[in-house]
mmCIF file of C-alpha atoms and ligand atoms in Angstrom:
data_model
loop_
_atom_site.group_PDB
_atom_site.id
_atom_site.type_symbol
_atom_site.label_atom_id
_atom_site.label_comp_id
_atom_site.label_asym_id
_atom_site.label_seq_id
_atom_site.Cartn_x
_atom_site.Cartn_y
_atom_site.Cartn_z
ATOM 1 C CA UNK A 1340 0.011 0.144 0.021
ATOM 2 C CA UNK A 1341 3.051 2.332 1.015
ATOM 3 C CA UNK A 1342 4.784 1.754 -2.388
ATOM 4 C CA UNK A 1343 1.397 2.236 -4.225
ATOM 5 C CA UNK A 1344 0.992 5.844 -2.701
ATOM 6 C CA UNK A 1345 4.541 6.361 -3.326
ATOM 7 C CA UNK A 1346 4.040 5.334 -7.158
ATOM 8 C CA UNK A 1347 0.851 7.592 -7.245
ATOM 9 C CA UNK A 1348 2.999 10.560 -5.866
ATOM 10 C CA UNK A 1349 5.771 10.318 -8.156
ATOM 11 C CA UNK A 1350 3.343 9.875 -11.025
ATOM 12 C CA UNK A 1351 1.644 13.065 -10.052
ATOM 13 C CA UNK A 1352 5.079 14.820 -9.844
ATOM 14 C CA UNK A 1353 5.846 13.511 -13.484
ATOM 15 C CA UNK A 1354 2.777 14.660 -14.772
ATOM 16 C CA UNK A 1355 3.180 18.084 -13.252
ATOM 17 C CA UNK A 1356 6.449 18.423 -14.491
ATOM 18 C CA UNK A 1357 5.672 16.719 -17.979
ATOM 19 C CA UNK A 1358 2.744 18.685 -19.033
ATOM 20 C CA UNK A 1359 3.613 21.989 -19.446
ATOM 21 C CA UNK A 1360 7.146 20.593 -21.093
ATOM 22 C CA UNK A 1361 4.942 18.501 -23.401
ATOM 23 C CA UNK A 1362 2.525 21.730 -24.049
ATOM 24 C CA UNK A 1363 5.618 23.766 -25.236
ATOM 25 C CA UNK A 1364 6.732 21.149 -27.662
ATOM 26 C CA UNK A 1365 3.325 20.706 -29.120
ATOM 27 C CA UNK A 1366 2.688 24.467 -29.447
ATOM 28 C CA UNK A 1367 6.212 24.867 -30.895
ATOM 29 C CA UNK A 1368 5.608 21.844 -33.511
ATOM 30 C CA UNK A 1369 2.278 23.286 -34.357
ATOM 31 C CA UNK A 1370 3.663 26.825 -35.179
ATOM 32 C CA UNK A 1371 6.633 25.470 -37.255
ATOM 33 C CA UNK A 1372 4.464 23.147 -39.577
ATOM 34 C CA UNK A 1373 3.507 25.030 -42.907
ATOM 35 C CA UNK A 1374 1.424 23.408 -45.313
ATOM 36 C CA UNK A 1375 3.808 21.920 -48.066
ATOM 37 C CA UNK A 1376 3.489 24.143 -51.286
ATOM 38 C CA UNK A 1377 0.861 26.730 -49.951
ATOM 39 C CA UNK A 1378 1.379 29.978 -51.114
ATOM 40 C CA UNK A 1379 0.251 32.862 -48.485
ATOM 41 C CA UNK A 1380 -1.556 35.600 -50.669
ATOM 42 C CA UNK A 1381 -0.154 37.925 -48.008
ATOM 43 C CA UNK A 1382 3.278 37.180 -48.061
ATOM 44 C CA UNK A 1383 4.494 40.442 -49.459
ATOM 45 C CA UNK A 1384 2.610 42.147 -46.726
ATOM 46 C CA UNK A 1385 4.108 39.866 -44.340
ATOM 47 C CA UNK A 1386 7.618 40.262 -45.565
ATOM 48 C CA UNK A 1387 7.266 44.204 -45.322
ATOM 49 C CA UNK A 1388 5.786 43.895 -42.032
ATOM 50 C CA UNK A 1389 8.509 41.604 -40.818
ATOM 51 C CA UNK A 1390 11.346 44.028 -41.976
ATOM 52 C CA UNK A 1391 9.770 46.753 -39.776
ATOM 53 C CA UNK A 1392 8.101 48.880 -42.719
ATOM 54 C CA UNK A 1393 5.925 51.429 -41.150
ATOM 55 C CA UNK A 1394 2.275 51.324 -41.876
ATOM 56 C CA UNK A 1395 -0.678 53.901 -41.226
ATOM 57 C CA UNK A 1396 -2.818 53.871 -38.142
ATOM 58 C CA UNK A 1397 -4.983 56.147 -36.011
ATOM 59 C CA UNK A 1398 -3.333 54.928 -32.761
ATOM 60 C CA UNK A 1399 -1.248 57.432 -31.359
ATOM 61 C CA UNK A 1400 1.472 55.709 -29.699
ATOM 62 C CA UNK A 1401 5.427 55.103 -30.183
ATOM 63 C CA UNK A 1402 5.938 52.874 -33.060
ATOM 64 C CA UNK A 1403 2.126 52.077 -33.075
ATOM 65 C CA UNK A 1404 2.479 51.937 -37.196
ATOM 66 C CA UNK A 1405 4.985 49.305 -36.915
ATOM 67 C CA UNK A 1406 3.400 45.934 -36.838
ATOM 68 C CA UNK A 1407 6.369 43.429 -36.286
ATOM 69 C CA UNK A 1408 9.937 44.479 -34.456
ATOM 70 C CA UNK A 1409 13.133 42.393 -34.099
ATOM 71 C CA UNK A 1410 12.836 43.136 -30.370
ATOM 72 C CA UNK A 1411 9.648 41.660 -30.396
ATOM 73 C CA UNK A 1412 10.601 38.289 -31.687
ATOM 74 C CA UNK A 1413 13.478 38.502 -29.197
ATOM 75 C CA UNK A 1414 11.158 39.165 -26.390
ATOM 76 C CA UNK A 1415 8.553 36.193 -27.319
ATOM 77 C CA UNK A 1416 11.425 33.922 -27.608
ATOM 78 C CA UNK A 1417 12.572 34.660 -23.847
ATOM 79 C CA UNK A 1418 8.839 34.684 -22.754
ATOM 80 C CA UNK A 1419 7.845 31.403 -24.206
ATOM 81 C CA UNK A 1420 11.201 29.823 -23.756
ATOM 82 C CA UNK A 1421 13.844 30.337 -20.872
ATOM 83 C CA UNK A 1422 11.388 32.643 -18.551
ATOM 84 C CA UNK A 1423 8.474 30.284 -18.833
ATOM 85 C CA UNK A 1424 10.405 26.957 -18.808
ATOM 86 C CA UNK A 1425 12.852 27.889 -15.655
ATOM 87 C CA UNK A 1426 9.945 29.498 -14.074
ATOM 88 C CA UNK A 1427 8.080 26.031 -14.051
ATOM 89 C CA UNK A 1428 11.121 24.193 -13.058
ATOM 90 C CA UNK A 1429 11.589 26.593 -10.203
ATOM 91 C CA UNK A 1430 8.048 26.473 -8.668
ATOM 92 C CA UNK A 1431 7.710 22.489 -9.334
ATOM 93 C CA UNK A 1432 11.003 21.935 -7.444
ATOM 94 C CA UNK A 1433 9.802 24.067 -4.624
ATOM 95 C CA UNK A 1434 6.665 22.171 -4.225
ATOM 96 C CA UNK A 1435 8.559 18.568 -4.533
ATOM 97 C CA UNK A 1436 10.878 20.354 -1.720
ATOM 98 C CA UNK A 1437 8.135 21.140 0.803
ATOM 99 C CA UNK A 1438 6.336 17.615 -0.054
ATOM 100 C CA UNK A 1439 9.870 16.109 0.697
ATOM 101 C CA UNK A 1440 10.354 18.264 4.001
ATOM 102 C CA UNK A 1441 6.812 17.396 5.043
ATOM 103 C CA UNK A 1442 7.761 13.500 4.468
ATOM 104 C CA UNK A 1443 10.752 14.170 6.652
ATOM 105 C CA UNK A 1444 9.535 16.490 9.508
ATOM 106 C CA UNK A 1445 5.876 15.901 9.256
ATOM 107 C CA UNK A 1446 3.795 18.630 11.335
ATOM 108 C CA UNK A 1447 5.851 20.316 14.307
ATOM 109 C CA UNK A 1448 3.734 20.432 17.552
ATOM 110 C CA UNK A 1449 3.773 22.963 20.037
ATOM 111 C CA UNK A 1450 6.303 21.872 22.884
ATOM 112 C CA UNK A 1451 4.304 21.031 25.953
ATOM 113 C CA UNK A 1452 1.000 21.361 24.084
ATOM 114 C CA UNK A 1453 -1.169 24.417 24.319
ATOM 115 C CA UNK A 1454 -1.129 26.284 27.548
ATOM 116 C CA UNK A 1455 -4.614 27.992 27.078
ATOM 117 C CA UNK A 1456 -3.179 31.332 27.714
ATOM 118 C CA UNK A 1457 -2.657 33.516 24.794
ATOM 119 C CA UNK A 1458 -0.966 36.966 24.022
ATOM 120 C CA UNK A 1459 -2.026 39.282 21.275
ATOM 121 C CA UNK A 1460 0.164 38.860 18.242
ATOM 122 C CA UNK A 1461 -1.595 40.561 15.291
ATOM 123 C CA UNK A 1462 -4.353 43.367 15.400
ATOM 124 C CA UNK A 1463 -7.335 43.446 13.509
ATOM 125 C CA UNK A 1464 -5.940 45.872 11.113
ATOM 126 C CA UNK A 1465 -2.791 43.683 10.394
ATOM 127 C CA UNK A 1466 -5.192 40.771 9.957
ATOM 128 C CA UNK A 1467 -7.387 42.579 7.517
ATOM 129 C CA UNK A 1468 -4.482 43.804 5.599
ATOM 130 C CA UNK A 1469 -2.807 40.463 5.293
ATOM 131 C CA UNK A 1470 -5.889 38.642 4.147
ATOM 132 C CA UNK A 1471 -6.812 41.364 1.655
ATOM 133 C CA UNK A 1472 -3.437 41.252 0.042
ATOM 134 C CA UNK A 1473 -3.092 37.448 0.341
ATOM 135 C CA UNK A 1474 -6.553 36.718 -1.342
ATOM 136 C CA UNK A 1475 -5.650 39.315 -4.035
ATOM 137 C CA UNK A 1476 -2.119 37.693 -4.628
ATOM 138 C CA UNK A 1477 -3.457 34.184 -4.752
ATOM 139 C CA UNK A 1478 -6.319 35.495 -7.402
ATOM 140 C CA UNK A 1479 -3.516 37.583 -9.270
ATOM 141 C CA UNK A 1480 -1.210 34.250 -9.291
ATOM 142 C CA UNK A 1481 -3.811 32.111 -10.813
ATOM 143 C CA UNK A 1482 -5.040 34.319 -13.654
ATOM 144 C CA UNK A 1483 -1.291 35.406 -14.326
ATOM 145 C CA UNK A 1484 0.045 31.942 -14.458
ATOM 146 C CA UNK A 1485 -2.849 30.891 -16.667
ATOM 147 C CA UNK A 1486 -1.788 33.765 -19.226
ATOM 148 C CA UNK A 1487 1.635 32.475 -19.077
ATOM 149 C CA UNK A 1488 1.145 28.853 -19.085
ATOM 150 C CA UNK A 1489 -2.473 28.411 -20.310
ATOM 151 C CA UNK A 1490 -1.774 28.402 -24.113
ATOM 152 C CA UNK A 1491 0.452 25.363 -23.609
ATOM 153 C CA UNK A 1492 -1.075 23.577 -20.647
ATOM 154 C CA UNK A 1493 -4.848 24.658 -20.536
ATOM 155 C CA UNK A 1494 -5.761 24.761 -24.168
ATOM 156 C CA UNK A 1495 -4.910 21.292 -25.139
ATOM 157 C CA UNK A 1496 -7.072 20.235 -22.389
ATOM 158 C CA UNK A 1497 -10.352 22.458 -22.498
ATOM 159 C CA UNK A 1498 -10.034 23.392 -26.035
ATOM 160 C CA UNK A 1499 -9.378 26.764 -27.935
ATOM 161 C CA UNK A 1500 -12.820 28.409 -27.693
ATOM 162 C CA UNK A 1501 -13.083 27.611 -23.938
ATOM 163 C CA UNK A 1502 -9.523 28.743 -23.470
ATOM 164 C CA UNK A 1503 -10.200 32.141 -25.213
ATOM 165 C CA UNK A 1504 -13.129 32.894 -23.263
ATOM 166 C CA UNK A 1505 -11.044 31.929 -19.890
ATOM 167 C CA UNK A 1506 -8.187 34.014 -20.849
ATOM 168 C CA UNK A 1507 -10.360 37.093 -21.784
ATOM 169 C CA UNK A 1508 -11.900 36.700 -18.248
ATOM 170 C CA UNK A 1509 -8.324 35.900 -16.595
ATOM 171 C CA UNK A 1510 -6.857 39.226 -18.217
ATOM 172 C CA UNK A 1511 -9.895 41.326 -16.751
ATOM 173 C CA UNK A 1512 -9.502 39.708 -13.220
ATOM 174 C CA UNK A 1513 -5.779 40.357 -13.540
ATOM 175 C CA UNK A 1514 -5.880 43.939 -14.660
ATOM 176 C CA UNK A 1515 -8.597 45.137 -12.479
ATOM 177 C CA UNK A 1516 -7.219 43.575 -9.156
ATOM 178 C CA UNK A 1517 -3.517 44.426 -9.792
ATOM 179 C CA UNK A 1518 -3.960 48.221 -8.628
ATOM 180 C CA UNK A 1519 -5.590 46.990 -5.242
ATOM 181 C CA UNK A 1520 -2.908 44.356 -4.712
ATOM 182 C CA UNK A 1521 -0.514 47.366 -5.132
ATOM 183 C CA UNK A 1522 -1.982 49.409 -2.420
ATOM 184 C CA UNK A 1523 -2.170 46.309 -0.025
ATOM 185 C CA UNK A 1524 1.347 45.457 -0.476
ATOM 186 C CA UNK A 1525 2.446 49.073 -0.084
ATOM 187 C CA UNK A 1526 0.429 49.268 3.175
ATOM 188 C CA UNK A 1527 2.024 45.878 4.420
ATOM 189 C CA UNK A 1528 5.529 46.969 3.698
ATOM 190 C CA UNK A 1529 5.015 50.466 5.607
ATOM 191 C CA UNK A 1530 3.005 48.704 8.536
ATOM 192 C CA UNK A 1531 5.803 45.866 9.235
ATOM 193 C CA UNK A 1532 8.787 47.446 7.890
ATOM 194 C CA UNK A 1533 10.135 48.188 11.586
ATOM 195 C CA UNK A 1534 9.799 44.480 12.996
ATOM 196 C CA UNK A 1535 11.387 43.350 9.775
ATOM 197 C CA UNK A 1536 14.505 45.241 10.372
ATOM 198 C CA UNK A 1537 17.636 42.149 10.071
ATOM 199 C CA UNK A 1538 19.233 41.700 13.700
ATOM 200 C CA UNK A 1539 22.117 39.677 14.730
ATOM 201 C CA UNK A 1540 20.192 36.624 15.727
ATOM 202 C CA UNK A 1541 18.676 36.444 12.343
ATOM 203 C CA UNK A 1542 22.259 34.989 11.198
ATOM 204 C CA UNK A 1543 21.938 32.094 13.803
ATOM 205 C CA UNK A 1544 18.506 31.369 12.819
ATOM 206 C CA UNK A 1545 19.366 30.914 9.112
ATOM 207 C CA UNK A 1546 22.559 28.658 10.305
ATOM 208 C CA UNK A 1547 20.437 26.479 12.198
ATOM 209 C CA UNK A 1548 17.663 26.052 9.483
ATOM 210 C CA UNK A 1549 15.297 27.819 11.436
ATOM 211 C CA UNK A 1550 14.967 24.580 13.768
ATOM 212 C CA UNK A 1551 12.935 22.933 11.011
ATOM 213 C CA UNK A 1552 15.519 19.932 10.636
ATOM 214 C CA UNK A 1553 17.139 20.053 14.056
ATOM 215 C CA UNK A 1554 15.132 19.632 17.308
ATOM 216 C CA UNK A 1555 16.216 22.838 19.123
ATOM 217 C CA UNK A 1556 14.387 26.030 18.194
ATOM 218 C CA UNK A 1557 16.549 29.184 17.478
ATOM 219 C CA UNK A 1558 15.921 32.722 19.170
ATOM 220 C CA UNK A 1559 13.778 34.852 17.216
ATOM 221 C CA UNK A 1560 11.976 38.100 17.979
ATOM 222 C CA UNK A 1561 8.506 39.189 16.814
ATOM 223 C CA UNK A 1562 9.086 37.725 13.323
ATOM 224 C CA UNK A 1563 11.867 35.036 12.691
ATOM 225 C CA UNK A 1564 14.488 35.298 10.021
ATOM 226 C CA UNK A 1565 12.703 33.379 7.386
ATOM 227 C CA UNK A 1566 9.635 35.421 7.755
ATOM 228 C CA UNK A 1567 12.019 38.611 7.370
ATOM 229 C CA UNK A 1568 13.372 37.085 4.071
ATOM 230 C CA UNK A 1569 9.635 36.795 2.761
ATOM 231 C CA UNK A 1570 8.842 40.149 3.662
ATOM 232 C CA UNK A 1571 12.183 41.484 2.035
ATOM 233 C CA UNK A 1572 11.428 39.580 -1.046
ATOM 234 C CA UNK A 1573 7.843 40.933 -1.157
ATOM 235 C CA UNK A 1574 8.892 44.354 -0.414
ATOM 236 C CA UNK A 1575 11.623 44.552 -3.347
ATOM 237 C CA UNK A 1576 10.301 41.718 -6.024
ATOM 238 C CA UNK A 1577 6.571 42.680 -4.985
ATOM 239 C CA UNK A 1578 7.234 46.396 -5.801
ATOM 240 C CA UNK A 1579 8.645 45.655 -9.036
ATOM 241 C CA UNK A 1580 5.783 43.646 -9.891
ATOM 242 C CA UNK A 1581 3.481 46.465 -9.012
ATOM 243 C CA UNK A 1582 5.698 49.176 -10.863
ATOM 244 C CA UNK A 1583 6.138 46.905 -14.222
ATOM 245 C CA UNK A 1584 2.246 46.013 -13.795
ATOM 246 C CA UNK A 1585 1.560 49.784 -13.817
ATOM 247 C CA UNK A 1586 3.872 50.071 -17.124
ATOM 248 C CA UNK A 1587 2.093 47.247 -18.619
ATOM 249 C CA UNK A 1588 -1.451 48.373 -17.694
ATOM 250 C CA UNK A 1589 -1.256 52.070 -19.125
ATOM 251 C CA UNK A 1590 0.534 52.121 -22.483
ATOM 252 C CA UNK A 1591 -0.831 55.618 -23.175
ATOM 253 C CA UNK A 1592 1.645 56.671 -20.798
ATOM 254 C CA UNK A 1593 4.094 56.846 -23.981
ATOM 255 C CA UNK A 1594 6.561 54.117 -22.952
ATOM 256 C CA UNK A 1595 8.202 52.313 -25.845
ATOM 257 C CA UNK A 1596 7.699 48.948 -26.897
ATOM 258 C CA UNK A 1597 10.969 48.059 -25.716
ATOM 259 C CA UNK A 1598 10.038 49.249 -22.079
ATOM 260 C CA UNK A 1599 7.027 47.169 -21.981
ATOM 261 C CA UNK A 1600 8.717 44.011 -23.100
ATOM 262 C CA UNK A 1601 11.461 44.370 -20.655
ATOM 263 C CA UNK A 1602 8.692 45.222 -17.868
ATOM 264 C CA UNK A 1603 6.759 42.222 -18.814
ATOM 265 C CA UNK A 1604 9.792 39.970 -18.442
ATOM 266 C CA UNK A 1605 10.575 41.710 -14.995
ATOM 267 C CA UNK A 1606 6.984 41.379 -13.997
ATOM 268 C CA UNK A 1607 6.657 37.831 -14.781
ATOM 269 C CA UNK A 1608 10.120 36.863 -13.416
ATOM 270 C CA UNK A 1609 9.513 38.494 -10.232
ATOM 271 C CA UNK A 1610 5.948 36.952 -9.669
ATOM 272 C CA UNK A 1611 7.460 33.442 -10.064
ATOM 273 C CA UNK A 1612 10.044 34.148 -7.529
ATOM 274 C CA UNK A 1613 7.190 35.469 -5.148
ATOM 275 C CA UNK A 1614 5.007 32.619 -5.902
ATOM 276 C CA UNK A 1615 7.826 30.361 -5.126
ATOM 277 C CA UNK A 1616 8.075 31.912 -1.717
ATOM 278 C CA UNK A 1617 4.484 32.097 -1.120
ATOM 279 C CA UNK A 1618 4.237 28.230 -1.590
ATOM 280 C CA UNK A 1619 6.927 27.908 1.353
ATOM 281 C CA UNK A 1620 4.907 30.605 3.419
ATOM 282 C CA UNK A 1621 1.634 28.797 3.042
ATOM 283 C CA UNK A 1622 3.146 25.451 3.800
ATOM 284 C CA UNK A 1623 4.793 26.871 7.104
ATOM 285 C CA UNK A 1624 1.561 28.740 8.111
ATOM 286 C CA UNK A 1625 -0.882 25.695 7.503
ATOM 287 C CA UNK A 1626 0.438 22.174 7.158
ATOM 288 C CA UNK A 1627 3.903 22.437 8.800
ATOM 289 C CA UNK A 1628 3.373 24.454 12.042
ATOM 290 C CA UNK A 1629 0.892 23.897 14.744
ATOM 291 C CA UNK A 1630 -0.360 27.278 16.222
ATOM 292 C CA UNK A 1631 0.475 29.941 13.880
ATOM 293 C CA UNK A 1632 -2.719 30.433 12.041
ATOM 294 C CA UNK A 1633 -4.669 31.036 15.130
ATOM 295 C CA UNK A 1634 -2.740 34.531 15.306
ATOM 296 C CA UNK A 1635 -3.580 35.543 11.798
ATOM 297 C CA UNK A 1636 -7.112 34.482 12.259
ATOM 298 C CA UNK A 1637 -8.030 35.385 15.651
ATOM 299 C CA UNK A 1638 -5.231 37.754 16.600
ATOM 300 C CA UNK A 1639 -3.732 35.742 19.555
ATOM 301 C CA UNK A 1640 -1.195 32.780 19.905
ATOM 302 C CA UNK A 1641 -0.786 30.451 22.613
ATOM 303 C CA UNK A 1642 2.002 31.411 25.129
ATOM 304 C CA UNK A 1643 3.833 28.053 24.496
ATOM 305 C CA UNK A 1644 3.749 28.657 20.795
ATOM 306 C CA UNK A 1645 5.092 32.085 21.264
ATOM 307 C CA UNK A 1646 8.023 30.807 23.631
ATOM 308 C CA UNK A 1647 8.794 27.914 20.862
ATOM 309 C CA UNK A 1648 8.816 30.034 18.004
ATOM 310 C CA UNK A 1649 9.389 33.671 19.071
ATOM 311 C CA UNK A 1650 11.061 33.583 22.515
ATOM 312 C CA UNK A 1651 12.615 36.990 22.190
ATOM 313 C CA UNK A 1652 9.552 38.667 21.639
ATOM 314 C CA UNK A 1653 7.610 36.679 24.359
ATOM 315 C CA UNK A 1654 10.343 38.041 26.668
ATOM 316 C CA UNK A 1655 9.930 41.527 25.520
ATOM 317 C CA UNK A 1656 5.971 41.306 26.434
ATOM 318 C CA UNK A 1657 6.936 39.824 29.734
ATOM 319 C CA UNK A 1658 9.367 42.508 30.434
ATOM 320 C CA UNK A 1659 6.716 45.201 29.437
ATOM 321 C CA UNK A 1660 4.491 43.446 32.003
ATOM 322 C CA UNK A 1661 1.787 42.070 29.346
ATOM 323 C CA UNK A 1662 -0.402 39.526 31.100
ATOM 324 C CA UNK A 1663 -1.449 36.605 28.989
ATOM 325 C CA UNK A 1664 -5.276 35.744 28.968
ATOM 326 C CA UNK A 1665 -7.284 32.464 28.682
ATOM 327 C CA UNK A 1666 -7.828 31.433 25.151
ATOM 328 C CA UNK A 1667 -11.328 32.488 24.191
ATOM 329 C CA UNK A 1668 -12.669 28.887 23.999
ATOM 330 C CA UNK A 1669 -10.965 28.106 27.272
ATOM 331 C CA UNK A 1670 -12.389 31.251 28.943
ATOM 332 C CA UNK A 1671 -15.705 30.345 27.892
ATOM 333 C CA UNK A 1672 -15.332 26.745 29.420
ATOM 334 C CA UNK A 1673 -13.965 28.393 32.476
ATOM 335 C CA UNK A 1674 -16.922 30.575 33.069
ATOM 336 C CA UNK A 1675 -19.411 27.414 32.376
ATOM 337 C CA UNK A 1676 -17.685 25.396 35.095
ATOM 338 C CA UNK A 1677 -17.592 28.368 37.958
ATOM 339 C CA UNK A 1678 -20.059 27.770 40.604
ATOM 340 C CA UNK A 1679 -23.344 29.754 40.632
ATOM 341 C CA UNK A 1680 -23.559 31.969 43.530
ATOM 342 C CA UNK A 1681 -26.321 30.374 45.679
ATOM 343 C CA UNK A 1682 -29.939 31.801 45.216
ATOM 344 C CA UNK A 1683 -30.664 33.528 48.663
HETATM 345 C C1 HEM B 533 -3.475 30.867 2.195
HETATM 346 C C2 HEM B 533 -2.453 31.809 2.078
HETATM 347 C C3 HEM B 533 -1.660 32.398 3.420
HETATM 348 C C4 HEM B 533 -1.735 32.087 4.502
HETATM 349 C C5 HEM B 533 -2.727 30.638 5.236
HETATM 350 C C6 HEM B 533 -0.896 32.836 5.351
HETATM 351 C C7 HEM B 533 -0.790 32.680 7.054
HETATM 352 C C8 HEM B 533 -0.119 33.479 7.368
HETATM 353 C C9 HEM B 533 0.237 33.596 9.043
HETATM 354 C C10 HEM B 533 -0.394 32.535 9.833
HETATM 355 C C11 HEM B 533 1.070 34.376 9.212
HETATM 356 C C12 HEM B 533 1.647 34.757 10.578
HETATM 357 C C13 HEM B 533 2.779 34.264 11.035
HETATM 358 C C14 HEM B 533 3.434 34.383 12.436
HETATM 359 O O1 HEM B 533 2.605 34.604 13.415
HETATM 360 O O2 HEM B 533 4.575 34.442 12.729
HETATM 361 C C15 HEM B 533 1.425 35.068 7.773
HETATM 362 C C16 HEM B 533 2.180 36.214 7.850
HETATM 363 C C17 HEM B 533 2.405 36.904 6.952
HETATM 364 N N1 HEM B 533 2.128 36.778 5.570
HETATM 365 FE FE1 HEM B 533 0.842 35.348 4.923
HETATM 366 N N2 HEM B 533 -0.544 33.750 4.471
HETATM 367 C C18 HEM B 533 -0.998 33.344 3.350
HETATM 368 C C19 HEM B 533 -0.721 34.150 2.330
HETATM 369 C C20 HEM B 533 -0.118 35.172 2.160
HETATM 370 C C21 HEM B 533 0.484 35.989 0.808
HETATM 371 C C22 HEM B 533 -0.147 35.915 -0.465
HETATM 372 C C23 HEM B 533 1.251 36.896 1.164
HETATM 373 C C24 HEM B 533 1.813 38.020 0.389
HETATM 374 C C25 HEM B 533 1.217 38.682 -0.685
HETATM 375 C C26 HEM B 533 1.669 36.955 2.762
HETATM 376 C C27 HEM B 533 2.356 37.815 3.417
HETATM 377 C C28 HEM B 533 2.483 37.564 4.796
HETATM 378 C C29 HEM B 533 3.496 38.345 5.446
HETATM 379 C C30 HEM B 533 4.275 39.766 4.825
HETATM 380 C C31 HEM B 533 3.379 37.940 6.902
HETATM 381 C C32 HEM B 533 4.148 38.762 7.821
HETATM 382 C C33 HEM B 533 5.550 38.228 8.063
HETATM 383 C C34 HEM B 533 6.478 39.336 8.340
HETATM 384 O O3 HEM B 533 5.975 40.250 8.687
HETATM 385 O O4 HEM B 533 7.658 39.087 7.783
HETATM 386 N N3 HEM B 533 0.690 35.769 3.065
HETATM 387 N N4 HEM B 533 0.590 34.672 7.169
#
């Protein structure tokens, strides 16, 4: 039974890796196949267009009267070739690595179990900001990846017409939500930058692999070094995604085609890097570690979880005289169990 499960798992990984690559091969071959002996009646026109001859258009934009440029062909090859292929590999390898980590480490439990006493970790504003930005990011990632890989991966499965309708909807969702994500991201960076300033103990956190593989948990403040890495990746790559997104969204600003081509490559590459990090973030927050989701959902975390994962932060709270409070569910049970005052 165990080996069957392993086989199914390997088969799935293989399919995930093989499907996009097969898709590229199929699309590439279809494009290369010309009908033998067929003469394209527009071949003269296409030859002129291919050589960059300017035509006539009512559109007012730099190079709007040029149909095909060399830089466009290079851009297309970079986008459909190395960018999409290495991007797919990076994301798939990250998923495989996380699956392997889970097989080795399983779920990290809270040392000594839940104490039933909690401290506040994330305010309501923090949580609304996190989930607002996170939900938008996930929608943008799904629609963005559909636009990058959909032709190769989805079209052969759902057909040309269904894919065309889906891609049209995806581009609307992507374009309209992008700006809201930008607002969420900027607020997130401004709100959390102070706790994410690197400190000396972050280095030892990295050196001990965040305690994920070895038993002993390294020292960490309000956020640990891994979270700081996610934060700064989001701050740098995330802002690059937003800025290039704006360049792509508003061509009427007067930017050249080359600027837009470079912007799209940066936009897609930075997005793939952030998506890979977010895979790790979601895995750590949900499957890998017991106790962190409580903080981002209800705002409070168990004292034992805080001591295990963010000991320096808990020490700070204790020094400030912050008193832990019973967890809401435990508090209710306690009230129910309290003896009622005797009726007089
Ligand atoms: C289903 C998806 C997600 C889940 C379940 C999730 C869960 C969490 C949890 C539980 C925390 C708190 C960790 C702690 O208390 O130490 C957290 C923090 C955080 N999350 Fe998420 N998250 C998700 C998606 C995202 C996305 C898409 C982004 C970015 C666009 C994001 C950015 C952050 C950041 C920046 C922090 C704070 C870490 C720091 O300050 O360095 N999360 N998340």
